[in-house]
Coordinates of C-alpha atoms in Angstrom, one line a residue:
Chain A
M1 CA -28.6 -16.9 204.4
A2 CA -26.3 -14.2 205.6
V3 CA -24.2 -14.7 208.8
T4 CA -24.6 -12.8 211.9
T5 CA -22.1 -11.2 214.2
E6 CA -23.1 -13.8 216.9
Q7 CA -22.0 -16.7 214.6
I8 CA -18.7 -15.0 213.7
Q9 CA -18.1 -14.7 217.4
K10 CA -19.3 -18.2 218.2
Y11 CA -17.2 -20.1 215.6
L12 CA -14.3 -18.1 214.4
P13 CA -12.4 -17.8 217.8
S14 CA -12.1 -21.7 218.4
L15 CA -11.3 -22.3 214.6
L16 CA -8.4 -20.0 214.9
E17 CA -7.0 -21.1 218.1
A18 CA -7.0 -24.7 216.4
R19 CA -5.3 -23.6 213.3
L20 CA -2.9 -21.1 214.6
G21 CA -2.1 -22.7 218.0
V22 CA -2.7 -19.6 220.1
S23 CA -5.5 -18.0 222.2
C24 CA -7.8 -15.9 220.3
G25 CA -10.4 -13.5 221.0
L26 CA -12.4 -11.2 218.9
T27 CA -12.7 -7.7 220.5
G28 CA -14.6 -6.1 217.5
C29 CA -16.7 -7.4 214.6
R30 CA -18.8 -5.2 211.9
R31 CA -20.0 -5.8 208.5
L32 CA -18.4 -3.7 205.8
T33 CA -20.4 -2.2 202.9
A34 CA -21.5 -5.3 201.3
G35 CA -20.1 -5.7 197.7
A36 CA -22.1 -7.3 194.9
S37 CA -20.7 -10.8 195.4
A38 CA -19.2 -11.1 199.0
D39 CA -20.1 -10.7 202.6
T40 CA -17.3 -8.9 204.1
W41 CA -16.6 -8.1 207.8
W42 CA -13.9 -6.0 209.7
L43 CA -12.6 -7.9 212.7
E44 CA -10.2 -6.8 215.5
A45 CA -8.7 -9.5 217.8
E46 CA -6.3 -10.5 220.4
C47 CA -4.3 -13.4 218.9
A48 CA -0.8 -13.4 219.7
G49 CA -1.0 -9.5 220.0
P50 CA -3.7 -7.2 218.6
Q51 CA -4.9 -8.0 215.0
Q52 CA -7.0 -6.4 212.3
W53 CA -8.5 -8.7 209.9
I54 CA -10.8 -8.7 206.9
L55 CA -13.2 -11.7 206.7
R56 CA -14.8 -12.6 203.1
L57 CA -17.7 -14.9 203.1
D58 CA -20.0 -16.5 200.4
A59 CA -22.7 -16.5 202.7
G60 CA -25.5 -14.1 201.7
A61 CA -23.7 -12.9 198.5
E62 CA -25.0 -12.5 195.2
D63 CA -23.7 -14.5 192.5
L64 CA -22.9 -12.9 188.9
G65 CA -22.3 -16.4 188.0
M66 CA -18.4 -15.9 186.9
A67 CA -16.9 -16.0 190.6
P68 CA -14.8 -19.2 191.3
G69 CA -15.7 -19.3 194.9
K70 CA -14.0 -18.1 198.1
H71 CA -11.8 -20.8 198.4
W72 CA -10.2 -20.3 195.0
E73 CA -10.4 -16.6 195.2
A74 CA -7.9 -17.2 198.5
R75 CA -6.0 -19.6 196.7
A76 CA -5.3 -17.1 193.8
Q77 CA -4.5 -14.3 196.1
Q78 CA -1.9 -16.3 197.9
A79 CA -0.5 -17.5 194.6
A80 CA -0.2 -14.0 193.5
S81 CA 1.3 -12.7 196.7
R82 CA 4.1 -15.3 196.0
A83 CA 4.6 -14.1 192.7
G84 CA 5.2 -10.2 194.1
C85 CA 1.7 -8.9 193.8
P86 CA 0.9 -6.5 196.8
V87 CA -2.2 -8.3 198.5
A88 CA -3.0 -9.0 202.0
S89 CA -1.8 -12.2 203.5
V90 CA -4.3 -15.0 203.8
I91 CA -4.6 -16.3 207.5
T92 CA -6.9 -19.2 206.9
I93 CA -9.5 -20.5 204.3
L94 CA -12.9 -21.7 205.4
D95 CA -14.1 -24.6 203.5
G96 CA -17.7 -24.3 204.8
S97 CA -17.6 -27.0 207.6
E98 CA -17.0 -24.4 210.4
G99 CA -20.4 -22.9 210.4
L100 CA -19.8 -19.7 208.5
G101 CA -20.1 -20.9 204.9
E102 CA -17.0 -20.8 202.3
G103 CA -14.7 -17.9 202.9
Y104 CA -11.2 -16.7 204.0
L105 CA -9.5 -14.6 206.7
M106 CA -6.8 -12.2 205.7
E107 CA -4.9 -9.1 207.4
A108 CA -6.3 -5.7 207.1
L109 CA -4.0 -3.6 204.8
S110 CA -3.8 0.3 205.4
G111 CA -4.6 2.7 202.7
E112 CA -7.5 4.6 200.8
S113 CA -9.7 2.7 198.2
L114 CA -12.4 5.4 197.6
P115 CA -11.6 6.8 193.9
P116 CA -12.7 10.5 194.6
A117 CA -10.4 10.8 197.4
L118 CA -7.6 9.0 195.3
L119 CA -8.2 11.4 192.6
R120 CA -8.7 14.6 194.2
E121 CA -6.6 14.9 197.4
S122 CA -3.4 16.5 197.2
R123 CA -1.9 14.0 199.8
Y124 CA -2.1 11.2 197.0
A125 CA -0.4 13.2 194.3
L126 CA 2.9 11.2 194.7
A127 CA 0.6 7.7 194.7
R128 CA -1.0 9.0 191.6
E129 CA 2.4 9.8 189.7
R130 CA 3.5 6.3 190.8
F131 CA 0.2 4.6 190.1
C132 CA 0.9 3.4 186.3
A133 CA 4.4 1.8 187.6
D134 CA 3.0 0.4 190.6
A135 CA -0.2 -1.1 188.7
A136 CA 2.1 -2.4 186.0
V137 CA 4.5 -4.3 188.5
A138 CA 1.4 -5.8 190.2
L139 CA 0.0 -6.9 187.0
A140 CA 3.3 -8.4 185.9
A141 CA 3.3 -10.5 189.2
I142 CA -0.2 -11.7 188.7
H143 CA 0.3 -12.7 185.2
R144 CA 3.6 -14.7 185.6
T145 CA 2.2 -16.5 188.7
P146 CA 2.6 -20.3 188.3
L147 CA -0.8 -22.0 187.7
D148 CA 0.2 -25.3 188.8
D149 CA -1.9 -25.1 191.8
L150 CA -4.6 -23.0 190.1
Q151 CA -6.1 -25.4 187.5
Q152 CA -9.4 -25.4 189.1
L153 CA -10.1 -21.8 188.4
P154 CA -12.3 -21.4 185.5
M155 CA -10.9 -20.6 182.2
L156 CA -12.6 -17.6 180.8
D157 CA -11.5 -16.4 177.4
A158 CA -13.3 -13.9 175.4
T159 CA -15.8 -16.0 173.7
A160 CA -16.8 -17.9 177.0
Q161 CA -17.2 -14.7 178.7
L162 CA -19.2 -13.2 175.7
S163 CA -21.5 -16.0 175.6
Q164 CA -22.2 -15.8 179.4
L165 CA -22.9 -11.9 179.3
Y166 CA -25.1 -11.7 176.2
A167 CA -27.1 -14.7 177.5
M168 CA -27.7 -12.5 180.6
H169 CA -28.6 -9.5 178.4
K170 CA -31.1 -11.6 176.3
D171 CA -32.8 -12.8 179.4
Y172 CA -33.7 -9.5 180.3
G173 CA -35.7 -9.0 177.1
E174 CA -34.8 -5.4 176.1
S175 CA -33.9 -4.8 172.2
L176 CA -30.9 -2.6 172.5
P177 CA -28.9 -2.3 169.2
V178 CA -26.0 -1.0 170.6
F179 CA -25.2 -4.2 172.8
S180 CA -26.2 -6.3 169.7
L181 CA -23.9 -4.4 167.6
A182 CA -21.0 -4.7 170.1
Y183 CA -21.8 -8.4 170.6
G184 CA -21.6 -9.2 167.0
W185 CA -18.3 -7.4 166.6
L186 CA -16.7 -8.9 169.6
K187 CA -17.8 -12.4 168.6
D188 CA -16.3 -12.0 165.1
H189 CA -13.0 -10.6 166.5
A190 CA -12.7 -12.8 169.8
P191 CA -9.1 -13.4 170.3
Q192 CA -7.5 -16.9 170.8
T193 CA -5.6 -17.2 174.4
A194 CA -2.5 -18.9 173.5
T195 CA -0.8 -18.7 177.0
P196 CA -3.4 -18.8 179.7
A197 CA -2.4 -16.6 182.6
L198 CA -3.8 -15.8 186.1
V199 CA -6.3 -12.9 185.5
H200 CA -7.5 -10.6 188.3
G201 CA -10.6 -10.1 186.6
D202 CA -11.6 -6.5 188.3
F203 CA -8.3 -4.7 188.3
R204 CA -9.6 -1.2 188.4
L205 CA -9.8 1.9 190.6
G206 CA -12.0 1.2 193.5
N207 CA -10.2 -2.2 194.1
F208 CA -6.8 -0.7 195.1
L209 CA -5.5 0.4 198.4
L210 CA -3.2 3.3 197.9
T211 CA -1.2 4.9 200.6
E212 CA 0.2 8.4 200.2
Q213 CA 3.4 6.4 198.8
G214 CA 1.6 4.2 196.4
L215 CA -0.1 1.0 195.7
N216 CA -0.4 -1.1 199.0
G217 CA -2.9 -3.7 198.0
V218 CA -4.9 -5.4 195.1
L219 CA -8.3 -6.2 196.6
D220 CA -11.5 -8.0 195.5
W221 CA -10.3 -11.4 193.9
E222 CA -13.8 -12.5 193.5
L223 CA -13.6 -12.6 189.6
T224 CA -10.3 -14.0 189.3
H225 CA -9.9 -16.8 186.6
L226 CA -7.3 -18.0 183.9
G227 CA -7.5 -16.2 180.4
D228 CA -5.8 -13.6 178.4
P229 CA -3.6 -11.3 180.5
M230 CA -4.5 -8.4 178.2
E231 CA -8.0 -8.5 179.8
D232 CA -6.8 -6.9 182.9
L233 CA -5.1 -4.1 181.2
G234 CA -8.3 -3.4 179.1
W235 CA -10.6 -3.5 182.3
L236 CA -8.5 -1.0 183.8
C237 CA -9.1 1.3 180.9
V238 CA -12.9 1.2 180.7
N239 CA -14.5 4.5 181.0
A240 CA -16.5 3.8 184.0
W241 CA -13.1 3.6 186.4
R242 CA -12.1 7.0 185.2
F243 CA -14.4 8.8 187.4
G244 CA -15.2 11.5 184.8
R245 CA -11.3 11.9 183.8
R246 CA -12.1 10.7 180.0
D247 CA -8.7 11.8 178.9
K248 CA -6.8 9.7 181.6
P249 CA -8.0 6.3 180.3
V250 CA -5.7 4.4 183.1
G251 CA -8.0 4.8 186.1
G252 CA -8.5 8.6 185.5
M253 CA -4.6 9.0 186.5
A254 CA -2.5 8.1 183.2
S255 CA -2.3 7.6 179.4
R256 CA -2.6 4.2 177.9
E257 CA 1.0 4.8 176.5
A258 CA 2.3 5.2 180.0
L259 CA 0.6 1.7 181.0
Y260 CA 1.9 -0.3 178.2
A261 CA 5.4 1.2 178.4
A262 CA 5.2 0.3 182.3
Y263 CA 3.7 -3.1 181.7
E264 CA 6.4 -3.8 179.1
R265 CA 9.1 -2.7 181.5
A266 CA 7.6 -4.9 184.4
S267 CA 6.8 -7.9 182.7
G268 CA 9.2 -8.1 179.6
Q269 CA 6.1 -9.0 177.6
Q270 CA 5.0 -6.8 174.5
V271 CA 1.5 -5.4 174.8
D272 CA -0.9 -6.0 172.0
E273 CA -2.8 -2.6 171.8
T274 CA -5.6 -4.0 169.5
R275 CA -6.1 -6.8 172.0
V276 CA -6.2 -4.5 174.9
R277 CA -8.6 -2.1 173.3
Y278 CA -10.6 -5.5 172.4
W279 CA -10.9 -6.2 176.1
E280 CA -11.8 -2.6 176.7
L281 CA -14.7 -2.8 174.6
L282 CA -15.6 -6.3 176.1
G283 CA -15.2 -4.8 179.6
T284 CA -17.5 -1.9 178.7
F285 CA -20.1 -4.3 177.3
K286 CA -19.8 -6.3 180.8
W287 CA -20.3 -3.2 182.9
G288 CA -23.4 -2.5 180.8
V289 CA -24.8 -6.1 181.5
I290 CA -23.7 -5.6 185.3
C291 CA -25.8 -2.3 185.1
Q292 CA -28.8 -4.3 183.7
Y293 CA -28.2 -7.2 186.2
Q294 CA -28.4 -4.6 189.1
A295 CA -31.4 -2.8 187.7
Y296 CA -33.2 -6.2 186.9
S297 CA -32.5 -7.3 190.3
F298 CA -34.7 -4.5 191.5
L299 CA -37.4 -4.8 188.9
R300 CA -37.6 -8.6 189.5
G301 CA -38.3 -7.9 193.1
H302 CA -35.1 -9.7 194.4
V303 CA -33.3 -6.5 195.8
P304 CA -35.9 -3.6 196.7
S305 CA -33.3 -0.8 196.5
L306 CA -33.8 2.6 195.0
E307 CA -30.0 2.5 194.2
R308 CA -30.5 -0.6 192.0
A309 CA -33.5 1.1 190.2
A310 CA -31.3 4.3 189.4
I311 CA -28.2 2.2 188.0
G312 CA -30.5 0.8 185.2
R313 CA -30.3 4.2 183.8
R314 CA -26.5 4.1 183.6
V315 CA -26.7 1.9 180.9
A316 CA -27.0 4.9 178.5
E317 CA -23.5 5.7 179.6
T318 CA -22.1 2.3 178.5
E319 CA -24.0 2.5 175.2
Y320 CA -22.2 5.7 174.4
D321 CA -18.9 4.2 175.5
M322 CA -19.4 1.1 173.5
L323 CA -19.8 3.2 170.4
V324 CA -16.6 5.4 171.1
C325 CA -14.7 2.2 171.9
L326 CA -15.9 0.7 168.6
Q327 CA -14.9 3.8 166.6
E328 CA -11.4 3.9 168.1
L329 CA -10.9 0.3 167.4
M330 CA -11.6 1.1 163.9
E331 CA -9.4 4.1 163.6
L332 CA -6.7 2.1 165.4
N333 CA -6.7 -0.8 163.0
H334 CA -9.1 -0.1 160.2
A335 CA -11.2 -2.9 161.6
D336 CA -13.5 -4.5 159.2
Chain B
M1 CA -31.8 2.2 171.4
P2 CA -34.8 2.8 173.5
I3 CA -34.8 4.5 176.8
N4 CA -33.8 1.7 179.4
R5 CA -35.5 0.3 182.2
P6 CA -36.7 1.2 184.8
T7 CA -39.2 3.3 182.7
A8 CA -40.1 6.7 184.0
D9 CA -43.4 5.0 185.6
E10 CA -41.2 2.3 187.3
L11 CA -38.8 4.8 188.5
E12 CA -41.8 7.1 189.8
T13 CA -43.0 4.0 191.6
A14 CA -39.9 3.1 193.1
I15 CA -39.3 6.5 194.5
E16 CA -43.0 6.7 195.9
Q17 CA -42.2 3.3 197.6
Y18 CA -38.9 4.6 199.2
R19 CA -40.8 7.8 200.5
A20 CA -43.5 5.8 202.0
N21 CA -40.7 3.7 203.9
P22 CA -37.6 5.6 204.3
D23 CA -34.5 4.4 205.9
N24 CA -34.2 5.2 209.6
D25 CA -30.5 5.9 209.6
P26 CA -30.2 9.7 208.7
K27 CA -27.0 9.2 206.8
V28 CA -28.6 6.4 204.6
D29 CA -31.7 8.5 204.4
G30 CA -29.7 11.4 202.9
Y31 CA -28.1 9.1 200.4
Y32 CA -31.3 8.0 199.0
R33 CA -32.7 11.5 198.8
K34 CA -29.7 12.4 196.6
I35 CA -30.7 9.7 194.5
I36 CA -34.2 10.9 194.5
E37 CA -33.1 14.3 193.4
H38 CA -30.9 13.0 190.8
L39 CA -33.9 10.9 189.6
D40 CA -36.6 13.7 189.7
A41 CA -34.2 15.8 187.4
L42 CA -33.7 12.7 185.2
L43 CA -37.6 12.2 184.9
E44 CA -38.1 16.0 184.1
R45 CA -35.6 15.9 181.2
E46 CA -37.4 12.8 179.9
E47 CA -40.6 14.4 180.0
E48 CA -39.1 17.4 177.9
L49 CA -36.8 15.3 175.6
G50 CA -38.4 12.0 175.3
K51 CA -40.9 12.2 172.5
A52 CA -37.7 14.0 170.1
F53 CA -35.5 11.1 171.3
A54 CA -38.3 8.3 170.2
K55 CA -38.7 10.2 166.9
G56 CA -35.0 10.4 166.3
E57 CA -34.5 6.7 167.0
Q58 CA -37.5 5.8 164.6
A59 CA -35.8 7.8 161.9
R60 CA -32.3 6.1 162.6
L61 CA -34.0 2.7 162.8
V62 CA -35.6 3.0 159.2
S63 CA -32.2 4.4 157.7
T64 CA -30.2 1.4 159.2
A65 CA -32.7 -1.2 158.1
E66 CA -32.4 0.2 154.7
L67 CA -28.6 0.4 154.8
L68 CA -28.8 -3.3 155.6
S69 CA -31.7 -4.3 153.4
L70 CA -33.7 -5.7 156.1
P71 CA -37.1 -6.7 155.7
E72 CA -38.9 -4.6 158.3
A73 CA -37.6 -1.6 160.2
S74 CA -38.0 -3.3 163.9
L75 CA -35.8 -2.9 166.8
Q76 CA -35.9 -6.6 167.3
R77 CA -34.8 -7.4 163.6
L78 CA -32.1 -4.9 163.6
C79 CA -30.7 -6.4 167.1
E80 CA -30.8 -9.9 165.5
R81 CA -28.9 -8.4 162.4
F82 CA -26.3 -6.7 164.4
A83 CA -25.9 -9.6 166.6
E84 CA -25.0 -12.0 163.8
G85 CA -21.9 -9.7 162.9
N86 CA -20.0 -9.4 159.7
L87 CA -21.1 -5.9 159.1
G88 CA -18.3 -5.1 157.0
K89 CA -18.2 -1.7 155.4
S90 CA -21.4 -0.7 156.8
L91 CA -20.1 -0.7 160.5
P92 CA -18.5 2.7 160.4
I93 CA -21.8 4.3 158.7
I94 CA -23.8 2.5 161.5
I95 CA -21.9 4.1 164.2
E96 CA -22.1 7.4 162.5
I97 CA -25.8 6.9 162.3
W98 CA -26.2 5.6 166.0
L99 CA -23.5 7.5 168.2
P100 CA -25.5 11.1 167.9
L101 CA -28.6 9.1 169.2
A102 CA -26.3 7.9 172.2
K103 CA -25.5 11.4 173.0
E104 CA -29.1 12.4 172.6
K105 CA -29.9 9.7 175.4
L106 CA -27.1 11.1 177.6
K107 CA -28.9 14.2 177.6
I108 CA -31.5 12.6 179.4
D109 CA -29.9 10.1 181.6
N110 CA -26.7 11.9 182.5
P111 CA -26.1 15.3 180.6
R112 CA -22.6 15.6 182.5
Y113 CA -21.2 12.3 181.5
R114 CA -19.4 13.4 178.4
E115 CA -17.7 16.6 179.9

């Protein structure tokens, strides 16, 4: 059951007063456009001065089956921040006993996240120019985050993700040869994760806050996990996040080579291009299954939304992209 | 690679259901009207191109079943074989066979996608 404005107004101020030791009063509270797996609120408050916060809750959210839960999402975000990744500061974590379900409160950062604005508006020209370097610095920080306090995050290597996604795909009951072809190849070529790292899990255009000066925050940690750091680089290059700029694989802004060079500079680690391309194919497969998930949430009567129905026909885009990815992988490495 | 769900009938029903109960917020309604416009155009293209697509799919099913020596040319059997992996030297040929069909499908679902 989703929480209401009244519930937030009832429980949050006293909770914050107890934890922060200062008087807190909410002056504004509105639900932001709901994401697929979080119930997100914009709050304004008087709490040792005027504050603008974001509240992310599990309550009412859909679960794609890969999320670690809001508690661990917040812990990962805090740990990545300490390692140097630009993220919002977490103010407090809710464990569910406070009346609002599991979630966390964080500062609201400034910036724009909408891809069309970031890709087209001239005022973001400098931010676009800096994007590759900024993204690489953020990724390097995430991937060097110490894991001592994050061992309870799920370990999701390629094999684990592939099994989970293929089971979802099979459950929909459609015989789609391209999905089966990609699955068979990905299964045969799944890389071993020698040294697991913290992985953001949804590092793509749409989940970045950019100011005119550059990257100001990495958002949406709901799919964070332990795994192969190359996954984040591959997911960033999935065609769906280029927003029509097919010739610029890195979020519609830059080339793969520019990203690899920037990441190597920032992390001191060599990029394995075949591995990144593997994850790009797996990411495209994942996006295809997510499109199916959304369509079937409509077809099975869970979410009666015309938008959900329409996204089912975007599966064709992912089928085309999977075949192109496979072809490029073969050209790259004479795979098979 | 059949046309994906929702089928044309399912989409038409979804559109009818929305029209019978539109959103009260003019901004939200405007957004859904754009989706309907997009889906109406998609359904028109499917009406025009759907049969030729299905024919092309059947031909590719038969040729791929022959290539892999499958006992029958069914989508289900083909998917099972593909999911087993280990396609060896057949993989580039399979991509060559199926990529043009993926492009044909995009002509129905999103003709501007490859631009």
